[in-house]
XYZ file of C-alpha atoms in Angstrom:
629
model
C 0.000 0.000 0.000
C 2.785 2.206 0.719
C 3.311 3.231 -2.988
C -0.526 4.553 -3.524
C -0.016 7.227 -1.172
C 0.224 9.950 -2.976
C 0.312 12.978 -0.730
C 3.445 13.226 1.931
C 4.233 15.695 4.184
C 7.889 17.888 3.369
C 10.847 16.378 4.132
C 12.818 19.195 5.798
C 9.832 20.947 8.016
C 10.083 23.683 9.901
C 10.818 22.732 13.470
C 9.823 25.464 16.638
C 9.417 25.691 19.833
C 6.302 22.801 20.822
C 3.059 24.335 22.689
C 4.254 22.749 25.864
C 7.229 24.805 26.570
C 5.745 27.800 25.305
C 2.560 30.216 26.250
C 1.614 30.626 22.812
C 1.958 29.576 19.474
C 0.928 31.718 16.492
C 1.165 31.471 12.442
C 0.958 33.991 9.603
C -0.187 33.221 6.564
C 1.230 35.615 4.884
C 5.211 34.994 5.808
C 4.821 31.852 6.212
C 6.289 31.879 9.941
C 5.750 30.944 13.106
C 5.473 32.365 16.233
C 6.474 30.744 19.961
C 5.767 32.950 22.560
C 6.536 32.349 26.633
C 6.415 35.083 28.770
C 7.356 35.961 32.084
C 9.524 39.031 33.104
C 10.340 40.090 29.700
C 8.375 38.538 26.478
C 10.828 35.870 24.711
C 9.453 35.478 20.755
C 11.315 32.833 18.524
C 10.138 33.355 14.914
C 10.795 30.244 12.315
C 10.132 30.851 9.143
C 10.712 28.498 5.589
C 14.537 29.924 5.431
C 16.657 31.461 7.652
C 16.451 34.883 6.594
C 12.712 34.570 7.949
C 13.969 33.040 11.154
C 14.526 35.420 13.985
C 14.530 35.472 17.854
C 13.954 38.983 19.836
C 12.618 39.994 23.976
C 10.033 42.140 24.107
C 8.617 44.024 27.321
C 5.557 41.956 29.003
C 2.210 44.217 28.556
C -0.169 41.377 28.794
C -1.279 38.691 26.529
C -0.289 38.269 23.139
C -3.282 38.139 21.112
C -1.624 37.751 17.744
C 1.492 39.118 16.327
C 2.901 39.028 13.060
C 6.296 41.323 10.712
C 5.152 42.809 8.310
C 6.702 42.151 4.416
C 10.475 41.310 4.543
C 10.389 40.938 8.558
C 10.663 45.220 8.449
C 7.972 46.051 11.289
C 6.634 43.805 14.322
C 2.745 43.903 15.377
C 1.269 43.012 18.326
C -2.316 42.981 19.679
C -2.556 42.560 23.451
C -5.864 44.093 24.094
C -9.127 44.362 22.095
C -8.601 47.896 21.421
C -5.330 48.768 19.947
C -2.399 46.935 18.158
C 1.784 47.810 19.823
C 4.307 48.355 16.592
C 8.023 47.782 16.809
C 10.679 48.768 14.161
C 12.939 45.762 12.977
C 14.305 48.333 9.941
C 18.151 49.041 10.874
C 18.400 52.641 12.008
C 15.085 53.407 12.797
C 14.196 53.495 16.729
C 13.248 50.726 18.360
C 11.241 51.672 20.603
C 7.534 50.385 21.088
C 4.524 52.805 19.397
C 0.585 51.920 19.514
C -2.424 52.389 17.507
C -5.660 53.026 19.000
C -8.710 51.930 16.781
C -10.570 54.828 15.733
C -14.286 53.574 16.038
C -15.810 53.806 19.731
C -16.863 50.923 21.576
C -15.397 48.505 18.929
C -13.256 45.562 19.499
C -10.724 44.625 17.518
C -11.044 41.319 15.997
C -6.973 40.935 14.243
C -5.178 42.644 11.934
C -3.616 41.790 8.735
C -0.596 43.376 6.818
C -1.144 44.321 3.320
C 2.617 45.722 2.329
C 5.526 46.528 4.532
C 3.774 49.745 5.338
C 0.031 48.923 5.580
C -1.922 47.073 7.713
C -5.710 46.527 8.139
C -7.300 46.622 11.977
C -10.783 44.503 11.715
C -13.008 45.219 14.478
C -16.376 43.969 15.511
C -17.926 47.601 13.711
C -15.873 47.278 10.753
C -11.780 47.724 9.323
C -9.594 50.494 8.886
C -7.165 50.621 6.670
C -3.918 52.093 8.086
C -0.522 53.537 6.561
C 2.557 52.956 8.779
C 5.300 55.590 9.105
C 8.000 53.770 11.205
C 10.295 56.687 10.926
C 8.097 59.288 12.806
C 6.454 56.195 14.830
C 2.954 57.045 13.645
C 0.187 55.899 11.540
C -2.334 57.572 8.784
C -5.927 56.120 8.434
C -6.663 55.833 4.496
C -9.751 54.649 4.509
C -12.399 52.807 7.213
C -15.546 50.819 6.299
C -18.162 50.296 8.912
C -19.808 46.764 8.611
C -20.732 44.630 11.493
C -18.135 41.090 11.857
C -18.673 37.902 13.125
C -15.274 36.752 11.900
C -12.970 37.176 9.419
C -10.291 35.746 6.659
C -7.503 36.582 4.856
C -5.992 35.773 1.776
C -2.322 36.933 1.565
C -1.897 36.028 -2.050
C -4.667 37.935 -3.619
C -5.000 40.524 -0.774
C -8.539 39.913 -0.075
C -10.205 40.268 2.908
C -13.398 38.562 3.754
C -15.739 39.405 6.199
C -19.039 37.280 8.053
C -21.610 39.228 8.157
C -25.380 39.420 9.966
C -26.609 36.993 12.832
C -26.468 33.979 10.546
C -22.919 34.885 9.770
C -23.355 34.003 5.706
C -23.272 36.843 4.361
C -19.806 37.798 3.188
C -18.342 40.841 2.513
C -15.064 40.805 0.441
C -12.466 43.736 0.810
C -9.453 44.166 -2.319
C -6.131 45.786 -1.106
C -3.673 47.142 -3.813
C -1.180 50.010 -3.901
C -2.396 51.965 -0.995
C -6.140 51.408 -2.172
C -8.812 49.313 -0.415
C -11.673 48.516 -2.894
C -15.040 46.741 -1.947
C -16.351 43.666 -3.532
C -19.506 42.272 -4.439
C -21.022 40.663 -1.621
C -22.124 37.187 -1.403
C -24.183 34.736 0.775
C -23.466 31.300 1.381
C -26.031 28.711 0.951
C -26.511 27.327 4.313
C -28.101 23.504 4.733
C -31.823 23.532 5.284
C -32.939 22.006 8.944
C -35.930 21.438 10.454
C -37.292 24.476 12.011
C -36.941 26.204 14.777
C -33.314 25.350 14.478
C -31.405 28.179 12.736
C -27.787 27.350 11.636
C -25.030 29.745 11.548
C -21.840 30.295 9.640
C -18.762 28.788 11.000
C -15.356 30.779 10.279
C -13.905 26.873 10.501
C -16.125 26.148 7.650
C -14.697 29.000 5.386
C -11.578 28.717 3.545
C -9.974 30.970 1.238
C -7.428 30.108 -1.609
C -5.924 30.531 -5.434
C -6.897 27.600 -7.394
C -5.927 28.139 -11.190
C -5.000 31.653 -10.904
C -8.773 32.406 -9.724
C -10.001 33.349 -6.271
C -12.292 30.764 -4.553
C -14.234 31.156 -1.357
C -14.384 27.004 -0.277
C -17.360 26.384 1.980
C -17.269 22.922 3.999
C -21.002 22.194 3.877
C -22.522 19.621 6.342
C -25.747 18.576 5.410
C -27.968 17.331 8.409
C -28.978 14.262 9.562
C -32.930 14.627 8.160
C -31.350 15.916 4.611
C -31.604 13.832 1.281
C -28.467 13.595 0.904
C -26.477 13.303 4.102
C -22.706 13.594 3.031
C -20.775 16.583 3.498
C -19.256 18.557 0.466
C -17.009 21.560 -0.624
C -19.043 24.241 -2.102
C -16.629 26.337 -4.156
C -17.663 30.345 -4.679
C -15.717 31.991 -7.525
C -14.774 35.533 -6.454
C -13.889 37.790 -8.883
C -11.931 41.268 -9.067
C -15.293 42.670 -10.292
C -18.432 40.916 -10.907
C -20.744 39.044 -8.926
C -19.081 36.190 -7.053
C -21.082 32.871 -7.849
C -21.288 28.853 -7.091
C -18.953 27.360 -9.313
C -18.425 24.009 -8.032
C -19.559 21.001 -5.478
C -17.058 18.705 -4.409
C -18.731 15.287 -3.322
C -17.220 14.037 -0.189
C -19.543 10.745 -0.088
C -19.276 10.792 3.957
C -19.696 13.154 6.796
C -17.239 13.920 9.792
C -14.723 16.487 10.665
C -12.964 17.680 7.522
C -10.172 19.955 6.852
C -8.723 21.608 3.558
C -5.627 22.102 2.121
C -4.861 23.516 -1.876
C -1.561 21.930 -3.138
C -0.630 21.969 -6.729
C -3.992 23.615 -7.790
C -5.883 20.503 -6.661
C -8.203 20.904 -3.655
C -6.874 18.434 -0.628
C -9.952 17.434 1.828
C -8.635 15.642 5.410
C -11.064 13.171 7.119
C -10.261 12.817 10.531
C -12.070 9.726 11.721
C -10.759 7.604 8.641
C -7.471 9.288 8.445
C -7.240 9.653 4.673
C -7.612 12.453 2.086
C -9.041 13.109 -1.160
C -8.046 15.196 -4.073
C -10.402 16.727 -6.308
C -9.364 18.684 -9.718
C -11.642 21.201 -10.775
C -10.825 20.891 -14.091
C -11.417 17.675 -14.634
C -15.004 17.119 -15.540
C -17.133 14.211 -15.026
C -18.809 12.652 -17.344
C -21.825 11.200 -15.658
C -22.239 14.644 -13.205
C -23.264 17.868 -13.766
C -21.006 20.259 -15.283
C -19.611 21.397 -12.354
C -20.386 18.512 -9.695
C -17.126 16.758 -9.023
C -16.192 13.269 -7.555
C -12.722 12.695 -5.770
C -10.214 11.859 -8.696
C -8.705 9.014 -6.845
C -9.435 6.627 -4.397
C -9.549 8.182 -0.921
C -5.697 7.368 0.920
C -3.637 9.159 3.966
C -0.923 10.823 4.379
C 2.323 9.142 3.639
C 4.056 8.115 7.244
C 6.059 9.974 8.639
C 8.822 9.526 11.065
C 10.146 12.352 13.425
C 13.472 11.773 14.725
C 14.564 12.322 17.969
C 16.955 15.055 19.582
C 18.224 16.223 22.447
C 20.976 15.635 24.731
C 19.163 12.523 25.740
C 19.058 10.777 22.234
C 20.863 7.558 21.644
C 22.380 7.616 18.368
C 20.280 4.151 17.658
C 17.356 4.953 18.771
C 15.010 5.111 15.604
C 12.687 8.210 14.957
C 9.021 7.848 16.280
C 6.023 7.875 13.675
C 4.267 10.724 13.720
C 0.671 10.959 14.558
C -1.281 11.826 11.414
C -4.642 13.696 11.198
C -4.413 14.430 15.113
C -6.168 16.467 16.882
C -3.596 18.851 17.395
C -3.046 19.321 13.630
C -4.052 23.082 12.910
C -4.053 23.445 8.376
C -3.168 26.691 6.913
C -3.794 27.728 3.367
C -2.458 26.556 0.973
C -1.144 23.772 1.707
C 0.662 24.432 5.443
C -0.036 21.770 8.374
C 1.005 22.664 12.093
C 1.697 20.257 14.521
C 1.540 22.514 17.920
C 1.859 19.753 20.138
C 4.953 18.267 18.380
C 6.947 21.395 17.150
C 6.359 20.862 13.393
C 5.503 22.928 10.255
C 4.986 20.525 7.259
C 4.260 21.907 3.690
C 2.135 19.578 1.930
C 3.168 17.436 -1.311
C 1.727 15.392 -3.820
C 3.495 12.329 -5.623
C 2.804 11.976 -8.846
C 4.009 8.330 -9.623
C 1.334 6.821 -7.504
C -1.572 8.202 -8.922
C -0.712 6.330 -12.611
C -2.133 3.001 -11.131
C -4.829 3.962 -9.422
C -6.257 6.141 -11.989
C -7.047 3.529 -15.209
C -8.493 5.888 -17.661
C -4.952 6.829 -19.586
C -6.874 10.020 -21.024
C -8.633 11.184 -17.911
C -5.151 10.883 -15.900
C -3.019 12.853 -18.997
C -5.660 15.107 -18.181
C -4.571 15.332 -14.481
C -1.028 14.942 -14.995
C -0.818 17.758 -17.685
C -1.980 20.240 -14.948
C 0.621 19.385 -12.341
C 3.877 21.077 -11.387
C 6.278 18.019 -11.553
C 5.072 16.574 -14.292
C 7.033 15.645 -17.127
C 8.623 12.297 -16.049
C 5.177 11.010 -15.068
C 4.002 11.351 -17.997
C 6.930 9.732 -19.765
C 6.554 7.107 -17.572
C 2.862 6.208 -18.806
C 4.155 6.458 -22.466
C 6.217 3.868 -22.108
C 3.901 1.926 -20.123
C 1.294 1.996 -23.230
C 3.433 1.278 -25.646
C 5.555 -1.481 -24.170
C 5.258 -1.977 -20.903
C 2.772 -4.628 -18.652
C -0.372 -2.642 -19.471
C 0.464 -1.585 -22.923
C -2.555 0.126 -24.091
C -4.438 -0.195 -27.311
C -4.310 2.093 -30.490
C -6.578 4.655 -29.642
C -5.679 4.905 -26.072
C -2.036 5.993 -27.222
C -3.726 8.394 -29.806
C -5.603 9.895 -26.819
C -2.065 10.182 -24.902
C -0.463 11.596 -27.717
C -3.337 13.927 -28.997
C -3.272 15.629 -25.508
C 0.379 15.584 -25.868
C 0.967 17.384 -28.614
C -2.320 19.958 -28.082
C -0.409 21.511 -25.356
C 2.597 21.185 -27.572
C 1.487 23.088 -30.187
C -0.294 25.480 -27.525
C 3.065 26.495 -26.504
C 4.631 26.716 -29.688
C 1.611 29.026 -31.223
C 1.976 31.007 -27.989
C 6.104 31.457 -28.481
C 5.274 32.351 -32.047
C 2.956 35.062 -30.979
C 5.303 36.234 -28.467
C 8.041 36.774 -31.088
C 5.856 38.482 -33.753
C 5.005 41.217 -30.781
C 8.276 41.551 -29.496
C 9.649 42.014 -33.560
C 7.121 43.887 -34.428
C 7.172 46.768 -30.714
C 4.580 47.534 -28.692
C 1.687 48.988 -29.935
C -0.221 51.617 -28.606
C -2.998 50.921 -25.991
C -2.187 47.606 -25.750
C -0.737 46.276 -22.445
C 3.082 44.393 -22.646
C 2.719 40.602 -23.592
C 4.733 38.229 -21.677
C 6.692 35.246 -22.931
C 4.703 32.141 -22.501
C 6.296 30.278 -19.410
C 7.138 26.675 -21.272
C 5.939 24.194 -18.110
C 6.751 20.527 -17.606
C 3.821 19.865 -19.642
C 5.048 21.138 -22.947
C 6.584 17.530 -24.126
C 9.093 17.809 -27.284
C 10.264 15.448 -29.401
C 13.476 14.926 -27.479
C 11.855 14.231 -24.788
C 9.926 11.516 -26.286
C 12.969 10.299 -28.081
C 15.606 10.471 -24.864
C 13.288 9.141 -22.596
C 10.312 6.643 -24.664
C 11.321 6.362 -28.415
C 15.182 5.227 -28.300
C 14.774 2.121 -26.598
C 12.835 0.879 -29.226
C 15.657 1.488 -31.576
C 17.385 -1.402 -29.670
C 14.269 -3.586 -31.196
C 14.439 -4.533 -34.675
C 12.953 -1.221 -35.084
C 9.377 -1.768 -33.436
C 8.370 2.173 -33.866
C 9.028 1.673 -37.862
C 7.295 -1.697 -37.777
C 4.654 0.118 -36.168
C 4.354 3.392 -38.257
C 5.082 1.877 -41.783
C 2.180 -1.104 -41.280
C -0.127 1.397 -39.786
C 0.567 3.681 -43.379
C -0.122 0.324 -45.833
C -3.193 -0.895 -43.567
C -4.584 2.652 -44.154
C -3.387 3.190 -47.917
C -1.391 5.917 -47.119
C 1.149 4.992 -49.394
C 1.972 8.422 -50.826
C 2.894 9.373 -47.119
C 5.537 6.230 -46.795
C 6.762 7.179 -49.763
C 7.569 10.905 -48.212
C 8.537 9.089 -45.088
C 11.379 7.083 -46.941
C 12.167 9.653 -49.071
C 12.939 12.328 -46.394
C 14.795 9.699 -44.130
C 11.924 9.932 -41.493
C 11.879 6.517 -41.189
C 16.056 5.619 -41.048
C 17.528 3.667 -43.566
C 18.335 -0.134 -42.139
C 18.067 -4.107 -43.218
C 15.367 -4.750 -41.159
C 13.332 -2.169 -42.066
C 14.453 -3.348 -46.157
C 13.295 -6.599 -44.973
C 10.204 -4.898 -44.096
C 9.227 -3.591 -46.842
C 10.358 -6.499 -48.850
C 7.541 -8.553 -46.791
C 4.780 -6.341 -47.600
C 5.228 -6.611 -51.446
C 2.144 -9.038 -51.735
C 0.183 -6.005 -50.182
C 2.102 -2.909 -51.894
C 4.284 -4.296 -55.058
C 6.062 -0.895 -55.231
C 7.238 -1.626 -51.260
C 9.754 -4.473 -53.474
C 11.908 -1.323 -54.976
C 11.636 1.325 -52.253
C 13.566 -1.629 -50.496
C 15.843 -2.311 -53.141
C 16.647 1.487 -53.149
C 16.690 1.200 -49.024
C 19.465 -1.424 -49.238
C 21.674 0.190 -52.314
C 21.713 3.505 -49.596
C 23.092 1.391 -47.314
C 26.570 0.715 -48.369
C 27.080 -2.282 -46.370
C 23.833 -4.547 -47.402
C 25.648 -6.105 -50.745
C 24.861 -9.187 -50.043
C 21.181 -8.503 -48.906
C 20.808 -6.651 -52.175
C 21.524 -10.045 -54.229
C 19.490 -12.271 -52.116
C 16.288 -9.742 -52.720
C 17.115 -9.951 -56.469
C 17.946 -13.753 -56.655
C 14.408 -14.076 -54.532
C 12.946 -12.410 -57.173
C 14.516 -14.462 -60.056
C 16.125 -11.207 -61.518
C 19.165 -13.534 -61.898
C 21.179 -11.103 -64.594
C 20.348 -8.045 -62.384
C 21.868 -9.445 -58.775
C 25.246 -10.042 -61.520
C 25.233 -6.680 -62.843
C 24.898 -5.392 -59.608
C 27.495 -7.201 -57.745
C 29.597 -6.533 -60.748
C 28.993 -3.101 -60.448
C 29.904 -3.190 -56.842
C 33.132 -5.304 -57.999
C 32.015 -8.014 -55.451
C 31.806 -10.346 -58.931
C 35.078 -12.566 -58.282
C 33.840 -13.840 -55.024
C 30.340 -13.983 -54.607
C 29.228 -17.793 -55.012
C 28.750 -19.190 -58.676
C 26.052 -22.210 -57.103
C 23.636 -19.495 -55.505
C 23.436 -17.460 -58.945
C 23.483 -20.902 -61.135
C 20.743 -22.353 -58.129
C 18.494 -19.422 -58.964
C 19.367 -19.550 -62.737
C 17.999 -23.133 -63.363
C 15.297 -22.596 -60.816
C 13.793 -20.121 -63.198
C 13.405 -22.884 -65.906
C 14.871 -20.455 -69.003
C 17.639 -22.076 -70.512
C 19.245 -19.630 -72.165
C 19.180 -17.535 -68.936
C 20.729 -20.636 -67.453
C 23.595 -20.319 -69.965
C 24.039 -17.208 -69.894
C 25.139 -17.330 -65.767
C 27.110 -20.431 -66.500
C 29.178 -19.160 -69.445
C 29.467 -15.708 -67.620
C 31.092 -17.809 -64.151
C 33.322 -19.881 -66.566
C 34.896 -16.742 -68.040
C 35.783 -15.382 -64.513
C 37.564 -18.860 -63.556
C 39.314 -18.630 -67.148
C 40.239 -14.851 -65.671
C 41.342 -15.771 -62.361
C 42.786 -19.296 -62.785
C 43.895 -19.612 -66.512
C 40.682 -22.754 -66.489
C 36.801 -22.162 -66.815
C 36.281 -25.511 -64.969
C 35.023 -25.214 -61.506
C 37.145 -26.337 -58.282
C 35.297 -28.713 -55.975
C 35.020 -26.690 -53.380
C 32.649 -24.970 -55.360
C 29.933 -27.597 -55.152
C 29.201 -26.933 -59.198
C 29.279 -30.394 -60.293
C 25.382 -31.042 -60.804
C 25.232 -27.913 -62.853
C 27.692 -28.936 -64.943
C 25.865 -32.000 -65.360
C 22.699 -30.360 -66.506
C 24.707 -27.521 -68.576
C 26.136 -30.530 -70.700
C 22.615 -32.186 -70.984
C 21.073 -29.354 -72.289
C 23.873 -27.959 -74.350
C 26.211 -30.973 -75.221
C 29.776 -31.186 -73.848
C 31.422 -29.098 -77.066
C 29.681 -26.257 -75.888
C 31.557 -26.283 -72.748
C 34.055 -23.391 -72.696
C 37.655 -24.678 -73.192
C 41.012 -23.319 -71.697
C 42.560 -20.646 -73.492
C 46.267 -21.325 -74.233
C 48.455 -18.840 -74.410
C-alpha cells in the first residue's frame, strides 16, 4: 500500500518551539512563519520561518497577553495585539528606533477582531464595527488612516496572495463581505451569501469561520465552503461548495465537491488541486476542478482518486538525551492537534512541526485507469514531465500496454499543449519584432511548463529504446501507413529519411510486397543507400529471379570474383529459361578462365550437378575450353 499514497508531508519541516514549553503559538499566513511565545519578566518570541532569513529570535517588554502578532513584508515592522482595542508596533528596519509605538482603533466601543498586513507599510485593523485601513510611518512612529468601512463582523479571513479580505456578516454569519487591497487602495467587492443547509425548524444554523476557507486555485479566487448537510437531509454527506470571487463581478457557485461521507474535515490547496482531510478515517481526497465528469453535472465533481492518507512519517529524535540508535518515532497523522493553513501548510503545535504539503505523482498512474482522464490530471501538475513519460512507455511497451486509440488519446493531448506552446512562443516573437503597440498592455513570454513535451523528450526518454528492437516504432508506423493506404505518405517518409535507412526495415518492406508491389523497390533502393547490405541486395534480387540483375549489380559493386557461382546458377535453373541458365554459366566460366587460366570449376565450389545439366542441355562441345596462351 505504501506506494498509492500519494500525498506526503515535506521532508525538511520547519521545526519550533512545541506548545508545551511555550505560552503561545501563532502562524501567519502571509510569511509563512511561526510564532512561539513564553512570557514571564520580559516577552521571549522565537520566529521560524521556511529559510533562515525569515527566522529570527527577539525579547520584548511583558504588557499582557499576546493576542496575535505578526512582521510585516520582509520581517521590516513587528505587530502586536494585546488588548481588544489597539495593536503595539516595533521597528525591525536598521536605524530606525526601536522603541515600542501603539495604535488606538478609531471607532468607539469597537473591538478589535486581528489585523492583517497588506505591504511593509500597511496594515488593516478589523473590528467587531468594521476595518480600517492604516498607513505605517515607522520613521516618525505614527500611523495615517486611508480609509475605514463600517460593517458589522462575526469573523474574518484573509488571503495573503490575492489581498482579499473577507468578512461574516449578519446573525447567521453568511453573508460575506469581500475587501481588495492594492497600492495603498482598499476597494469593496460584491457581496455574497453562502447557501446554508436547510434544517428542520426552529433550528437556525449559523456560519462557522472553521467552515470558510480561502485560496488561489488556477489563478482564480475561490471562497471554499465545507457544507454539512444534516442528519434529516436527502443527501447526508458533506461537500465543498466552491464560490468563484472575482476582481469585479458578482461572485457565484462554481463548483460542489462530493465528499460521499460526513465527519470532521479539513482543507488544504496543493498543486492547484483541492486536498480534503477526514479525521475519523485518516485519509484524504483530491479533487481537480478541471477535470469534468462525465456522468455529473457540469460542475459537480467526484474525488479523482481513491480516498488514501498521508504518507508516514517519522520524526526523529533530539536532544541531549538521544541515543544515536534509537530510531525516529512515527508521527501521529490527522491528530487532533493538527491546525491546516492555506495553501497547503499543516502545524503540529503539540509536536513542534511545520509541514508543507506534497503530492506524488508516480502513484496516482495506477490507481487512476483511464490513460486520457489521468493525462488530463497529470498535464496540470507542477512536476510533471517524467510522469508522464513514464505512462508512455507503459502503453506502448510496458505490462499494461494500451491499445491504439488509447495511445492516440495520450499523444493527442500531448501534442495539443505542444502546439499550444509553440503558437503562444510564435505570438510572443511576432510582438516583441514587431514593438509595442499603442494601448495595448506588454505581452509576456509564454512560461514553457513541464507539460510542454518535445520530441526529445519523447525520443531520450520513450522512443530510443525501441531502436534497440528490430525497429518496433518503424514496424509500427510503416504497417499502420499500408493498412490505411497511405502509401503516398511512406513514400515521403522514406524519401525524407523519417523513417532511417536499415536491413530490417528493407526486410520490411520487402515482406509487404504481396500487399504494396512498389514496397519491393523502395527496399531495393533502401538497401543500395546502405553501403554495407551487398549481399542482402543479391538475395532480394535472386528471390525475385532477376538472376542477370543481382550479376550486374554485384559486378557493379566489384564483389563479382567472389560472390558464389552455385547461388546465382541455383536461382538460374530454378527459373526454368535455358538460355538464362547459360548465360550465368558461361558468364562464371569466363571469370575462372580470368582468375585461374581454367573455366572448370574447383570442388570446393559444389558446381558439379550444374555442370551436369549444362552438358545435358547444351552438349559437352559447348563447354568453354582453356585458353592457351
Amino acid at each position: 500500500m505504501s506506494e498509492e499514497h500519494y500525498l506526503e508531508l515535506c521532508e525538511n519541516p520547519v521545526q519550533f518551539e512545541h506548545a508545551s514549553s511555550v505560552n503561545n503559538v501563532f502562524f501567519d499566513e502571509a510569511n509563512k512563519q511561526v510564532f512561539a511565545v513564553r512570557s514571564g519578566g520580559a516577552t521571549g518570541v522565537v520566529v521560524k520561518g521556511p529559510d533562515d532569513k525569515s527566522s529570527v529570535a527577539f525579547r520584548m517588554d511583558d504588557k499582557g497577553e499576546v493576542k496575535c502578532i505578526k512582521f510585516s513584508i520582509g520581517n521590516k515592522i513587528l505587530a502586536v495585539q494585546r488588548t481588544s482595542k489597539s495593536v503595539d508596533f516595533i521597528n525591525f528596519i536598521p536605524d530606525y528606533p526601536h522603541t515600542e509605538f501603539t495604535q488606538e482603533c478609531k471607532t468607539k466601543n469597537a473591538n478589535v477582531l486581528g489585523f492583517c498586513w497588506t505591504n511593509w507599510n500597511e496594515i488593516v485593523f478589523i473590528t467587531d464595527q468594521g476595518i480600517e485601513f492604516y498607513q505605517v510611518f515607522p520613521d516618525k512612529r505614527s500611523l495615517k488612516l486611508l480609509k475605514s468601512q463600517s460593517i458589522n463582523v462575526n469573523w474574518y479571513q484573509y488571503c495573503p496572495e490575492t489581498a482579499v479580505i473577507l468578512l461574516s456578516t449578519t446573525v447567521q454569519g453568511n453573508i460575506l463581505q469581500p475587501f481588495a487591497f492594492r497600492n495603498g487602495t482598499m476597494s469593496k467587492m460584491s457581496k455574497f451569501e453562502i447557501e446554508l443547509p436547510v434544517v428542520p425548524k426552529p433550528a437556525k444554523l449559523s456560519l462557522s469561520e472553521r467552515d470558510i476557507a480561502m485560496a488561489t486555485i488556477y489563478g482564480q479566487l475561490y471562497v471554499m465552503y465545507l457544507k454539512h448537510h444534516s442528519r434529516t437531509a436527502n443527501s447526508p454527506s458533506a461537500e465543498v461548495v466552491l464560490y468563484h470571487l472575482p476582481r469585479e463581478g458578482a461572485c457565484k457557485k462554481s463548483h460542489v465537491l462530493k465528499l460521499n461521507t460526513t465527519g470532521k474535515f479539513a482543507l488544504n490547496i496543493v498543486d492547484n488541486l483541492v486536498v480534503v482531510h477526514h479525521q475519523s478515517s485518516q485519509t484524504s481526497l483530491i479533487f481537480d476542478i478541471k477535470l469534468k465528469e462525465p456522468d455529473c453535472a457540469v460542475n459537480t465533481h467526484q474525488p479523482v482518486l481513491p480516498a488514501r492518507s498521508i504518507h508516514p512519517y517519522r520524526i526523529p529524535l533530539s536532544g541531549p538525551a538521544v541515543v544515536p540508535s534509537q530510531p525516529p518515532v512515527p508521527c501521529q497523522l490527522y491528530s487532533s492537534s493538527w491546525s491546516v493553513f492555506q495553501p497547503d501548510i499543516i502545524i503540529s503545535a503539540s509536536e513542534g512541526y511545520l509541514w508543507y504539503l506534497q503530492v506524488k505523482l508516480p502513484p496516482t498512474v495506477n490507481l487512476l485507469q483511464d490513460k486520457g482522464k489521468l493525462m488530463d490530471f497529470l498535464l496540470r501538475r507542477r512536476d510533471c514531465k517524467m510522469v508522464i513519460l513514464s505512462v508512455c512507455s507503459q502503453i506502448l511497451e510496458g505490462g499494461e500496454k494500451g491499445s491504439l486509440p488509447v495511445v492516440a488519446t495520450v499523444f493527442d493531448k500531448l501534442n495539443q499543449v505542444y502546439k499550444e506552446y509553440l503558437e503562444a512562443e510564435q505570438s510572443y516573437t511576432v510582438a516583441m519584432e514587431s514593438g509595442p503597440s499603442r494601448g495595448s498592455a506588454a505581452q509576456k513570454r509564454p512560461v514553457r511548463t513541464q507539460a510542454v513535451i518535445d520530441q526529445s523528450d519523447m525520443y531520450t526518454h520513450v522512443l530510443s529504446s525501441f531502436t534497440e528492437r528490430k525497429h518496433y516504432l518503424y514496424e509500427l508506423v510503416i504497417k499502420t501507413l499500408v493498412q490505411h493506404n497511405l502509401f503516398y505518405m511512406l513514400h515521403q517518409f522514406l524519401q525524407y529519411h523519417v523513417l532511417s535507412d536499415s536491413k530490417p526495415l528493407a526486410c520490411l518492406l520487402l515482406s509487404l510486397e504481396s500487399t504494396y508491389p512498389p514496397a519491393h523497390q523502395l527496399s531495393l533502393d533502401m538497401l543500395k543507400r546502405l553501403s554495407t547490405a551487398n549481399d542482402e541486395i543479391v538475395e532480394v534480387l535472386l528471390s525475385k529471379q532477376q538472376v542477370l540483375g543481382a550479376l550486374r549489380f554485384i559486378r557493379s559493386v566489384g564483389g563479382h570474383d567472389n560472390v558464389s557461382a552455385r547461388k546465382f546458377l541455383d536461382a538460374a535453373r530454378q527459373t526454368g529459361d535455358q538460355m538464362l541458365f547459360y548465360t550465368v554459366f558461361r558468364s562464371f566460366q569466363q571469370r575462372n578462365q580470368r582468375l585461374r587460366g581454367s573455366p572448370g570449376f574447383n570442388p570446393g565450389e559444389h558446381c558439379e550437378e550444374h555442370v551436369v545439366h549444362f552438358k545435358q542441355l547444351f552438349g559437352e562441345q559447348a563447354l568453354m575450353k582453356p585458353s592457351t596462351v
